[in-house]
Coordinates of C-alpha atoms in Angstrom, one line a residue:
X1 CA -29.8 52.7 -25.4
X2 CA -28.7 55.9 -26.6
X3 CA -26.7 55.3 -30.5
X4 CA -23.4 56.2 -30.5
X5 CA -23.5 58.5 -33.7
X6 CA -25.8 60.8 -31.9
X7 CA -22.6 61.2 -29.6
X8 CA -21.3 63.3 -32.1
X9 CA -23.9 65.8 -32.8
X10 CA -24.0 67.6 -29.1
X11 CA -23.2 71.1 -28.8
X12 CA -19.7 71.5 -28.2
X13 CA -20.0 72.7 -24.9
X14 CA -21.5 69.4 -24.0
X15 CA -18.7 67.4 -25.6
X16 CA -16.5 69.6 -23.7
X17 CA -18.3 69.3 -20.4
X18 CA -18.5 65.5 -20.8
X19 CA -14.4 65.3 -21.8
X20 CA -13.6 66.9 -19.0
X21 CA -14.5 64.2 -16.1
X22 CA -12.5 61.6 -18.1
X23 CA -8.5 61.2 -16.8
X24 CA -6.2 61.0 -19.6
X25 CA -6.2 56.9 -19.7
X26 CA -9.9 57.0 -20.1
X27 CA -10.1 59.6 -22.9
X28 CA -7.5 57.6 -25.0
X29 CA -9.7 54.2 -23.8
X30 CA -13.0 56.6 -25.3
X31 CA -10.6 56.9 -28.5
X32 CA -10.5 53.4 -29.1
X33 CA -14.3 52.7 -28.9
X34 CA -14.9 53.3 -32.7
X35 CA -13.8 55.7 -35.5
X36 CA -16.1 58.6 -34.9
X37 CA -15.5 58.5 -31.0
X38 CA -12.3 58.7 -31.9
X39 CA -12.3 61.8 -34.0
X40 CA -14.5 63.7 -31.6
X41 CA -11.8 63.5 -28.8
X42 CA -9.4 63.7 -31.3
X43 CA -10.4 67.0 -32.1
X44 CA -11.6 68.4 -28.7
X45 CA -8.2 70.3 -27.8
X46 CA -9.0 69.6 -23.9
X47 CA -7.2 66.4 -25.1
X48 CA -4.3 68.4 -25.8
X49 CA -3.7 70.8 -22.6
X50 CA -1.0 68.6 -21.6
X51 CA 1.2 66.7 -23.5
X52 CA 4.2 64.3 -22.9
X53 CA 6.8 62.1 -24.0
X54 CA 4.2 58.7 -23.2
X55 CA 3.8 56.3 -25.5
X56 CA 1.3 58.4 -27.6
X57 CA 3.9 61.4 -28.4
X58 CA 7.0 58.9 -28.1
X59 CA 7.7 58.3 -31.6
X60 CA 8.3 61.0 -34.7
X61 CA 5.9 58.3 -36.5
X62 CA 3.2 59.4 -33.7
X63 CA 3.9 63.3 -33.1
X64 CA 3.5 62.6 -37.3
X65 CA 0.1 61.1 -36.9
X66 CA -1.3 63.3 -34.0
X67 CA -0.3 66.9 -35.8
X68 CA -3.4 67.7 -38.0
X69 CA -5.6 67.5 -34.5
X70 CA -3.5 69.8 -32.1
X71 CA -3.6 73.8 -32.4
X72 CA -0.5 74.9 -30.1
X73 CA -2.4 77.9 -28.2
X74 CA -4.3 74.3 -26.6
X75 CA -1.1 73.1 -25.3
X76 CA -0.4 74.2 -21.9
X77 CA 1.5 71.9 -20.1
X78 CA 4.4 69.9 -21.0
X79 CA 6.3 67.0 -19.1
X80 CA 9.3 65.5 -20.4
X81 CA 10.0 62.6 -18.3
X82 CA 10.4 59.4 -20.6
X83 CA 13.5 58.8 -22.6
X84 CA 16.9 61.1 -22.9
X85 CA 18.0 64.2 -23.7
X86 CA 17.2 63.0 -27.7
X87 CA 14.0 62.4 -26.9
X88 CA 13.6 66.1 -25.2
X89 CA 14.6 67.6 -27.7
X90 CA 12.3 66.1 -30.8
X91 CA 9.6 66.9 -28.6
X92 CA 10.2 70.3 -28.0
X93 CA 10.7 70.7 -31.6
X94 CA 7.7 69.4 -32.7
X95 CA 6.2 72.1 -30.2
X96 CA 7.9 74.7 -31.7
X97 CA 6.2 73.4 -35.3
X98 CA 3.1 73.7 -33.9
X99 CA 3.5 77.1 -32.9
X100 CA 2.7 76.2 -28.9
X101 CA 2.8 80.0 -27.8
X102 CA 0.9 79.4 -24.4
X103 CA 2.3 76.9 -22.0
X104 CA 2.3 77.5 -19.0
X105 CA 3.6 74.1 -16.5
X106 CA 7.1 72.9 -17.8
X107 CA 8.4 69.3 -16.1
X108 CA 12.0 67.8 -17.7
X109 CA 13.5 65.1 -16.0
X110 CA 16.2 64.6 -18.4
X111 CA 19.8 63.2 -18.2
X112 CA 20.4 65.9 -20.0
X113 CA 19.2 69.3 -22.1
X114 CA 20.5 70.9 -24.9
X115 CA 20.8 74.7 -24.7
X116 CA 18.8 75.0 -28.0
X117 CA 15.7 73.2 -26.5
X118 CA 15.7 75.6 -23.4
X119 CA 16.0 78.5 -26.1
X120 CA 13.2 77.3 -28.5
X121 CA 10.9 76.7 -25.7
X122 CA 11.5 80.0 -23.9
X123 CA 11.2 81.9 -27.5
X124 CA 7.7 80.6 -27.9
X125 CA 6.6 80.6 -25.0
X126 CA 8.5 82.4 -22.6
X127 CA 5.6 85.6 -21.5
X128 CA 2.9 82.8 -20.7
X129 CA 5.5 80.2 -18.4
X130 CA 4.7 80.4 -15.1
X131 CA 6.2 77.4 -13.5
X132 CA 9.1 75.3 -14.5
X133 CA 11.1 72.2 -13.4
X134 CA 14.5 71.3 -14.6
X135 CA 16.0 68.4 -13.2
X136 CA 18.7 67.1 -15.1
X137 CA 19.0 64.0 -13.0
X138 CA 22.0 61.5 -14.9
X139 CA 24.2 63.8 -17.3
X140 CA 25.6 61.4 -19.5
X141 CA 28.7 63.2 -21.0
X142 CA 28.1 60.7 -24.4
X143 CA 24.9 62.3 -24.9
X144 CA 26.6 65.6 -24.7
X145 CA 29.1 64.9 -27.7
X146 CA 26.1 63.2 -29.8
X147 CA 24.4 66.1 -29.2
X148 CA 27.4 69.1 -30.2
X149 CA 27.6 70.2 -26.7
X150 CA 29.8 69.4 -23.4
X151 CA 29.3 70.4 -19.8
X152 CA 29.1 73.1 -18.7
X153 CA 27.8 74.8 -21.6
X154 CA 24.6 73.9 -20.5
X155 CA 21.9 77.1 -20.9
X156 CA 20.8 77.9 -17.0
X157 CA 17.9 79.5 -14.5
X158 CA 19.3 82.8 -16.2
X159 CA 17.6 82.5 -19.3
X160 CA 14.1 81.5 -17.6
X161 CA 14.3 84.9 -15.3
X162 CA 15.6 86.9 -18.3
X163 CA 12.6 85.9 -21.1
X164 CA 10.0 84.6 -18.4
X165 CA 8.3 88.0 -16.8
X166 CA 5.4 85.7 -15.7
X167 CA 7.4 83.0 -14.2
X168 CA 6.5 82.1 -10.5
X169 CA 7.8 79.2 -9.8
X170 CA 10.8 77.6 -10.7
X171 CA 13.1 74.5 -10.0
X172 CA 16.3 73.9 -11.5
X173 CA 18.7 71.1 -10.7
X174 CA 22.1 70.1 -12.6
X175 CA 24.9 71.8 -14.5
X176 CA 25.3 75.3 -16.2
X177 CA 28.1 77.0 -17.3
X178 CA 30.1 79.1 -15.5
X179 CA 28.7 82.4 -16.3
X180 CA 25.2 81.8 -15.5
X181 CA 24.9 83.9 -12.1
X182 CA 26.7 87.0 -13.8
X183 CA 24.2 87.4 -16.5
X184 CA 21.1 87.9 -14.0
X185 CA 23.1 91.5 -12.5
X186 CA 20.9 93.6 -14.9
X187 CA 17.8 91.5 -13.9
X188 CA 15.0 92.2 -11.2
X189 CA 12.0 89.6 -11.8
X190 CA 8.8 90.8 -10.1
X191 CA 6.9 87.4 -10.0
X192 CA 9.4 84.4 -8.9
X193 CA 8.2 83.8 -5.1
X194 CA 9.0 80.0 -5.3
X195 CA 12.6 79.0 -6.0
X196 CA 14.6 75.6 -5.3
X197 CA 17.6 75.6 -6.8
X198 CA 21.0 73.1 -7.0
X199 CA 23.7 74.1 -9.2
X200 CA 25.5 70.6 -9.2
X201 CA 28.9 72.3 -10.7
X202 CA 29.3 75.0 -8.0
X203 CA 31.1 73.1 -5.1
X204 CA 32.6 76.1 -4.1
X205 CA 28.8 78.1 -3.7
X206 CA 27.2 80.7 -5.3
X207 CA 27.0 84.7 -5.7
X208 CA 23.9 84.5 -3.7
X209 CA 23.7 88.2 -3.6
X210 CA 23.0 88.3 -7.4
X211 CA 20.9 85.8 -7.6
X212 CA 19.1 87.5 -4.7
X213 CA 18.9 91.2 -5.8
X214 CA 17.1 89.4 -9.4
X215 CA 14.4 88.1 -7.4
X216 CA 13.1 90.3 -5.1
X217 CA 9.7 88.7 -4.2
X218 CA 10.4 85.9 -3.2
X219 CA 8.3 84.1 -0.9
X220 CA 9.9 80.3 -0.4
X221 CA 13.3 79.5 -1.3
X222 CA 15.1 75.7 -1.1
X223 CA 18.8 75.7 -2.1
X224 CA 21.8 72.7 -1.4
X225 CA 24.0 74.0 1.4
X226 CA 27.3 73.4 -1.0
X227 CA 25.5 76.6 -3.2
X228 CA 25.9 78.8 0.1
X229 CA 28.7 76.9 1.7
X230 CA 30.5 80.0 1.5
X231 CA 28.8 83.4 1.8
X232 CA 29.4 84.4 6.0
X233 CA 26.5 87.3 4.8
X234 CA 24.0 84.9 3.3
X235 CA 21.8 85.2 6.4
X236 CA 21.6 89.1 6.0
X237 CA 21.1 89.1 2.4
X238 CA 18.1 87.6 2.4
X239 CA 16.8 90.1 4.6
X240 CA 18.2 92.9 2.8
X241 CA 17.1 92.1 -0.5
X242 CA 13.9 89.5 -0.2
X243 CA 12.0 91.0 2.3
X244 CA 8.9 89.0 1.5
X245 CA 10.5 85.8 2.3
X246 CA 8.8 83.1 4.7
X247 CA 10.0 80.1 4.2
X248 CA 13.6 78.4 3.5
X249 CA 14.4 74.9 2.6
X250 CA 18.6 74.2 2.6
X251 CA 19.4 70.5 1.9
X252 CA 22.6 68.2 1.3
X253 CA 21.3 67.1 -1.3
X254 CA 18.1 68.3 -3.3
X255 CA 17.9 65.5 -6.2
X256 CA 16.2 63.3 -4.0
X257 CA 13.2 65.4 -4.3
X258 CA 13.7 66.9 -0.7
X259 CA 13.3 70.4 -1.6
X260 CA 10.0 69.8 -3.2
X261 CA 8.5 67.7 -1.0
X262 CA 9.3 70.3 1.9
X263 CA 8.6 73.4 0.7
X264 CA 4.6 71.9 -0.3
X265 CA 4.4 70.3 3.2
X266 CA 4.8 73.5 5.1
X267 CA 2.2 74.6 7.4
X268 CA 2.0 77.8 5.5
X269 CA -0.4 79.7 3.8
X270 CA 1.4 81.2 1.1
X271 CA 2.4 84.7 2.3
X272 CA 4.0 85.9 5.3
X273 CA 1.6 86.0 8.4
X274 CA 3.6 89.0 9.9
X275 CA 4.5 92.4 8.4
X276 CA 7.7 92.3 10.1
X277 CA 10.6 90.8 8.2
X278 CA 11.9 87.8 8.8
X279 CA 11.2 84.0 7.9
X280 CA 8.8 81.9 9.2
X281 CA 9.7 78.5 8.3
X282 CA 13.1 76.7 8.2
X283 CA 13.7 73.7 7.5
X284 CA 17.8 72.5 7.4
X285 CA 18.3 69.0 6.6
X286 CA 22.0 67.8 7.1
X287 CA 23.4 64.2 6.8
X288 CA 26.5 64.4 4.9
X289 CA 29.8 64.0 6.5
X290 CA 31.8 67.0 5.4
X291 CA 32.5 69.8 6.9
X292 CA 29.5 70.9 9.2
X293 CA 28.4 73.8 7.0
X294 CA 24.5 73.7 8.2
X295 CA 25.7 74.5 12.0
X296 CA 27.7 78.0 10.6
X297 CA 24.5 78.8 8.4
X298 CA 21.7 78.2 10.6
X299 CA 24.1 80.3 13.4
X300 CA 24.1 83.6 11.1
X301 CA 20.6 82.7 10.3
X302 CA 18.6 82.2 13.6
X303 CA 19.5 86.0 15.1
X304 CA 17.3 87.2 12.3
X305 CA 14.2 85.5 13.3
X306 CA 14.1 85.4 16.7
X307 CA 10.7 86.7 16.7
X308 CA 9.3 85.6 13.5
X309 CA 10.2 81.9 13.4
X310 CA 6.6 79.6 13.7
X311 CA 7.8 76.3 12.1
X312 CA 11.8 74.4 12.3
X313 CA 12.7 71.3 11.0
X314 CA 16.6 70.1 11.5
X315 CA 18.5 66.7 10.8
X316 CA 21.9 65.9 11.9
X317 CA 23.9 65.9 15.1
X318 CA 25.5 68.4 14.2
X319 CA 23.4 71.4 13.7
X320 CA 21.2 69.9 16.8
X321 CA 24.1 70.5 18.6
X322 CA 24.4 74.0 18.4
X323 CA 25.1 76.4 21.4
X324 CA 21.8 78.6 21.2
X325 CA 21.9 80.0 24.8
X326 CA 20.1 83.3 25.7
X327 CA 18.4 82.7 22.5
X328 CA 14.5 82.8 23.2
X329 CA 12.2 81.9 19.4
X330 CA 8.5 83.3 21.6
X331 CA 6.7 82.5 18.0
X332 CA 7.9 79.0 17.7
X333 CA 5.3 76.7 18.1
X334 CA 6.1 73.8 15.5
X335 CA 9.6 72.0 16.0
X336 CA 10.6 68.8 14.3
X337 CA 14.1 66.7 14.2
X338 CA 13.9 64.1 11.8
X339 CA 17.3 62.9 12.1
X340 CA 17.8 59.0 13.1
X341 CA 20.1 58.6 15.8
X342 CA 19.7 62.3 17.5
X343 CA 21.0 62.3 20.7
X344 CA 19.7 64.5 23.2
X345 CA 22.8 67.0 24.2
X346 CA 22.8 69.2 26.7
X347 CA 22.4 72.1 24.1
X348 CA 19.6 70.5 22.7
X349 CA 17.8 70.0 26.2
X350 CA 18.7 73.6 27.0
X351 CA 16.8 74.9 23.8
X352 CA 13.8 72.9 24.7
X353 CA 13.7 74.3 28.2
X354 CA 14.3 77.6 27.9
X355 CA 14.0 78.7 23.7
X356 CA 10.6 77.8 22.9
X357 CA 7.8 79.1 25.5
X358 CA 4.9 78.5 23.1
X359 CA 5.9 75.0 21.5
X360 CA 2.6 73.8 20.7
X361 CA 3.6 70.6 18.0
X362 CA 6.6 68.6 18.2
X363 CA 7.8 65.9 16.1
X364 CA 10.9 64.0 17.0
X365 CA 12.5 60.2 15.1
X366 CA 14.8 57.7 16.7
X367 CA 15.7 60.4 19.5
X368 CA 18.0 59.0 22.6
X369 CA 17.6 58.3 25.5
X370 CA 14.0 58.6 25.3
X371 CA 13.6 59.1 28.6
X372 CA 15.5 62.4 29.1
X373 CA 13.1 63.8 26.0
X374 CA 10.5 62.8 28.2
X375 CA 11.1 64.4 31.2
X376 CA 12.0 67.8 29.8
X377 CA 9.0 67.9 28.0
X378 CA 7.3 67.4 31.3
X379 CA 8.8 70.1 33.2
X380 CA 8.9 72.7 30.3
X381 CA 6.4 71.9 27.7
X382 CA 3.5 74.4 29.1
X383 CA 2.1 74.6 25.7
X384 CA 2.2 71.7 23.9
X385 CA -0.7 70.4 22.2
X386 CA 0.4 67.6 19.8
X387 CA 3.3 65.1 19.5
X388 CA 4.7 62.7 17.2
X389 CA 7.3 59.9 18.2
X390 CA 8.7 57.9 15.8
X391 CA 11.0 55.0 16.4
X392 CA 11.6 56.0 19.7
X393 CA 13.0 52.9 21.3
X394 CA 15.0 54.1 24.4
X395 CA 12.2 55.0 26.5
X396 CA 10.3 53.0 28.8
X397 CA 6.6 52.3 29.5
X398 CA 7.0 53.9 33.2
X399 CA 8.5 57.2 32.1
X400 CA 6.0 57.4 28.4
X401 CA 2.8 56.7 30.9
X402 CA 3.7 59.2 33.9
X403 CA 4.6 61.7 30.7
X404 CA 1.0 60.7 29.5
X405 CA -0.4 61.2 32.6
X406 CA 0.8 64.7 33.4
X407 CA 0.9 66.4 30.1
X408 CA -2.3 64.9 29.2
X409 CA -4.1 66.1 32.5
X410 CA -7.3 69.0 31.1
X411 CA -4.3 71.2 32.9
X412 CA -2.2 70.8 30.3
X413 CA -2.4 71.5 27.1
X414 CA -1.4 67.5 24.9
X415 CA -4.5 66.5 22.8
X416 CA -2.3 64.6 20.4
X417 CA -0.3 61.7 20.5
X418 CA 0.9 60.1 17.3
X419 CA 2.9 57.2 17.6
X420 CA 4.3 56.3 13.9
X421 CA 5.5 53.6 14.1
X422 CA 4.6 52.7 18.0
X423 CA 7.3 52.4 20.6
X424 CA 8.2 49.5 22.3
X425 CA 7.5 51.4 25.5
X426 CA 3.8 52.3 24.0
X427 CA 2.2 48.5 25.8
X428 CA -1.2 47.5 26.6
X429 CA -0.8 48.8 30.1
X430 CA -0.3 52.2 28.6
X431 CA -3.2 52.1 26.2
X432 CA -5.5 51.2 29.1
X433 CA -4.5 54.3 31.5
X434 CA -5.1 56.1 28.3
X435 CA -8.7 54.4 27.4
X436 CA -10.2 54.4 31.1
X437 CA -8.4 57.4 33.2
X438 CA -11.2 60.5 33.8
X439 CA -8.5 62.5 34.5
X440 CA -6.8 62.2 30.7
X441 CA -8.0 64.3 28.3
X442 CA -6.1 63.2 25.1
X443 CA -9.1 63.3 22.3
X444 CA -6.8 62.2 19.3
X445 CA -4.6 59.3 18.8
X446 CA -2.8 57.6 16.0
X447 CA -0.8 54.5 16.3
X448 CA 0.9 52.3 13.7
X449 CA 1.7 48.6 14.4
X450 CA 2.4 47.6 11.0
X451 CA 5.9 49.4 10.4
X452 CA 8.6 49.9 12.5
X453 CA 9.4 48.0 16.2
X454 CA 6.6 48.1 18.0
X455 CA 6.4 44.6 19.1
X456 CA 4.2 44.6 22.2
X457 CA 1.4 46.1 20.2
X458 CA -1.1 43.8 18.2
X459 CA -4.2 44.3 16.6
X460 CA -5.9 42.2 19.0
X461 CA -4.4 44.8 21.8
X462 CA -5.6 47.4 20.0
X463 CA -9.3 46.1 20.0
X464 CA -8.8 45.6 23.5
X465 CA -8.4 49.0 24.1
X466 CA -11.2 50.1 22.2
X467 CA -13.5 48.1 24.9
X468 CA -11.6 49.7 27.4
X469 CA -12.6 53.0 25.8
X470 CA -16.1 51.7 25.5
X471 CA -16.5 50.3 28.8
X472 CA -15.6 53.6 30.2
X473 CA -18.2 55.8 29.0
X474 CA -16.1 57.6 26.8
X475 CA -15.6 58.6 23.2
X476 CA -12.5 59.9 21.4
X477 CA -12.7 62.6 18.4
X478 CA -10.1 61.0 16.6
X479 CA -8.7 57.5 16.2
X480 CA -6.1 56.8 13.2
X481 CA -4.3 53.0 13.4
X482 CA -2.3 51.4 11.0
X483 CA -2.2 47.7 11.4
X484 CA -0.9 44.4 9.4
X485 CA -2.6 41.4 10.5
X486 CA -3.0 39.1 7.0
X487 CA -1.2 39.0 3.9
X488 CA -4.5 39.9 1.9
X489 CA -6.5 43.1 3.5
X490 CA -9.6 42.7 2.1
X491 CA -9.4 39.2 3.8
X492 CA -8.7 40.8 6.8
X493 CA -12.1 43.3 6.0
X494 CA -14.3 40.4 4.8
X495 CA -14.1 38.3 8.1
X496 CA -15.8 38.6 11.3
X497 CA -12.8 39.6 13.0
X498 CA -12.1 42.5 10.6
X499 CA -15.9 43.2 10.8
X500 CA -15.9 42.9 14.9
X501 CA -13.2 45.2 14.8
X502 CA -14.0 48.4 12.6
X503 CA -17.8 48.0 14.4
X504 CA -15.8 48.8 17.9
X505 CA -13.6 51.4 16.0
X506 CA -16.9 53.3 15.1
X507 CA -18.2 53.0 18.5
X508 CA -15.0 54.1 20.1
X509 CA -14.4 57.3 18.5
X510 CA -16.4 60.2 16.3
X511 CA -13.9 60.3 13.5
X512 CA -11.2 57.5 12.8
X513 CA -9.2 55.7 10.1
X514 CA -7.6 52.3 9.6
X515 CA -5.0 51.5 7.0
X516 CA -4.4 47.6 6.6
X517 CA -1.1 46.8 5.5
X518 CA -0.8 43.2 3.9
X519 CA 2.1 41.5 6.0
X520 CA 4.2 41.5 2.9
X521 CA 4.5 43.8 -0.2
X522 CA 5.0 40.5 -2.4
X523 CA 4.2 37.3 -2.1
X524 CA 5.8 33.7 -2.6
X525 CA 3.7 33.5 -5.8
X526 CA 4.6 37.1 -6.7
X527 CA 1.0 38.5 -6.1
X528 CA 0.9 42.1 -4.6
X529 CA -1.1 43.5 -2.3
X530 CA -1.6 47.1 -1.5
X531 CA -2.6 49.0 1.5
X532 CA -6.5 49.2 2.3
X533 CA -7.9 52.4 3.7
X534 CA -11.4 52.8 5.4
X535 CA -12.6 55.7 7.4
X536 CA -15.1 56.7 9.3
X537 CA -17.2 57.9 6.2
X538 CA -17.3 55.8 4.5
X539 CA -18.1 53.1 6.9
X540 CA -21.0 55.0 7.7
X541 CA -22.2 55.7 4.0
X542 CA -22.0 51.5 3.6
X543 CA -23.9 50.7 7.0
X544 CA -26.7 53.0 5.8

């Protein structure tokens, strides 16, 4: 067995290398082994890159303890998500002792943030920031007093764009004062292409056209609806001055992390796929019960892409009510509504028969009646490829198995089916005209039985249909299901029905997945248990 002193005597690039593969848990666990271990990690400034307001930078008795080992050009990312707007603030003055003059990756998630902490930390290191989050998520107005200041004197995006040149990404959410938007006139930033934005104290919207002209290459842009509730021109802006914008995110309400979550889940590549000017991606999500403001917005907005628009996502009755007739999208081919409740108008059914030509992907939740979604699709969907249905209740078996049937003939064009979670109409019957017909040619299928209302599925139907599959000759290139059949998973794994089953999985398709989901998250004795995930791989890797 190798001695532990010896640890200490590698080259440093061999320290380094090793470091490296450790997470941050298991480099503080490799502190803890002994003294010199300790030192050595200690002193590698790896350790440092990012830094925190944990447990190990909480305390002024820590940051004390931890300062002779960290040189600030090693610190390069800093999150700020423990504790108040106190808390913040030592932190970012202990960075400022240490001279940190090359961060790059900010995160605060703060009730609150004092205008001097924003200034420190853009004075050191405002040429090497390139993305930031500020999400100001609970202002206490208490802290605000402690701390000599009171809404809404709170420093905003401004300063970032003015002293950040490098800055390409940034997310701000909560209060700033008034004049914020008027000091960016003089500004043009050259690098921002990803902004999501939500000025919490601007019910009444924002000069989008300055914010606009300052940030010319912009690529992706999520704001709340309220901050453009008023601009009739916002549509033409955007045009005007960010040419280079592909994608746009507007949300009722962006603290719940929509915005975020969104704009990373686009089926984009980064830049625009077209030369032509106009976005490509636009996703409105609109739930509130105010005024509609998404159905006057996404009117000015949908005459400028007409023949640019690839990907659109909208929530609420409202906007999916809109009047688009005459309107034709030819480079649509991903639509989703991912409103619950959305009732299939005659608006809506006109747009689905006539607006999108190339649909390829749809994705529609709790959509009524069913059926009617059904049979437009069937008479108008020449294109599509893949479909996702999620808590689609009001159709029945007859009308989901003929739509099976015909879009799923080689024909057509359906490949995909994702059921998640599976429809009450989604029966064995169903499953069997899909496992044995020669005239189907749906290669890729994903049900899940353990969430939502599909109670005429079980797992045992499921493995029925895998012998089906079997028995006729064929082989699917994709299988995905999602079941709950035990309170434990491994249990479910370890017997010979969970055995049995995954054996016929394998045989029943090229590439597949199963996620076990115990039956409850908690039980009577307060033990948890998690979700289980096996797939195809590494099913295979075992049996070998």
């Amino acid at each position: 067995m190798t001695n532990i002193r010896e640890l200490d005597t590698l080259p440093i690039e061999i320290q380094h290398a090793i470091f490296s593969f450790l997470k941050i848990k298991d480099r503080w666990q490799f502190g803890g082994v002994c003294a010199s271990w300790r030192a050595m990690i200690l002193n590698w400034q790896g350790m440092w890159d990012s830094v925190s307001t944990s447990r190990w930078l909480y305390s002024s008795s820590n940051r004390d303890y931890y300062r002779p080992f960290i040189l600030g050009h090693s610190v390069k990312r800093v999150f700020i998500n423990h504790g108040g707007p106190a808390e913040a603030a030592a932190l970012v003055d202990f960075l400022a002792s240490l001279k940190c003059d090359a961060i790059e990756v900010v995160r605060f998630v703060v009730p609150y943030l004092t205008s001097s902490s924003l200034t420190k930390l853009v004075k050191m290191s405002g040429s090497t920031l390139s993305d930031v989050a500020i999400i100001l998520n609970e202002f206490d107005e208490e802290d605000a007093v402690e701390l000599g200041e009171r809404p809404p004197n709170s420093e905003g995006p401004d300063v970032l764009l003015r002293h950040c040149p490098n800055l390409s990404k940034l997310m701000y959410v909560g209060l700033v004062n008034s004049i914020w938007i008027h000091n960016l006139v003089d500004i043009r930033h050259e690098h921002l292409t990803e902004l999501a934005l939500n000025i919490c104290n601007s019910p009444q919207g924002l000069d989008t056209e300055v914010l606009l002209k300052a940030t010319p290459k912009l690529q992706h842009l999520a704001m709340t609806l309220a901050n453009v509730s008023n601009d009739q021109r916002f549509s033409r802006k955007l045009h005007q001055y960010c040419p280079e914008l592909s994608s746009l995110l507007l949300t009722c309400n962006m603290m719940e992390g929509i915005a975020i979550r969104n704009l990373h889940s686009w089926p984009r590549h980064g830049t625009k796929s077209s030369s032509e000017p106009g976005l490509e991606y636009l996703t409105i999500f609109d739930i509130s019960t105010g005024p509609p403001i998404a159905t006057a917005v996404f009117s000015g907005l949908i005459d400028g892409m007409r023949s640019t628009l690839r990907y659109l996502e909208l929530s609420g009755n409202d906007i999916l009510n809109v009047d688009l007739a005459g309107t034709v999208l030819p480079s649509l081919t991903h639509f989703v509504i991912s409103y619950n409740y959305c009732y299939v108008s005659d608006n809506l059914a006109s747009f689905l028969r006539h607006s999108v030509p190339n649909l390829s992907h749809l994705k529609v939740k709790t959509v009524y009646p069913g059926d009617t979604l059904l049979s437009i699709l069937i008479d108008s969907a020449q294109c599509l490829k893949e479909i996702e249905l999620g808590y689609c209740d009001t159709m029945t078996t007859n009308t989901l198995a003929h739509f099976i049937e015909v879009l799923g003939h080689p024909n057509r064009c359906l490949r995909r089916i994702r059921f998640r979670p599976a429809t009450p109409a989604l029966t064995p019957d169903v499953l069997q005209v899909i496992a044995t017909s020669q005239l189907l040619a749906i290669d890729h299928l994903d049900i899940d039985i353990a969430t939502g209302r599909g109670e005429k599925l079980r797992a045992d139907d499921l493995e029925k249909f895998l012998d089906d599959i079997h028995s006729a000759g064929k082989k699917m290139n994709n299988l995905a299901f999602a079941i709950s059949p035990c309170e434990n998973p491994k249990d479910f794994l370890e017997s010979s029905e969970g055995k049995v089953f995954v054996q016929k999985l394998d045989l029943a398709a090229r590439e597949w997945q199963l996620r076990i989901w115990p039956q409850a998250m908690f039980t009577f004795s307060g033990k948890q248990y998690r979700c289980t995930l096996i797939t195809h791989n590494q099913y295979r890797k075992r049996r070998i």
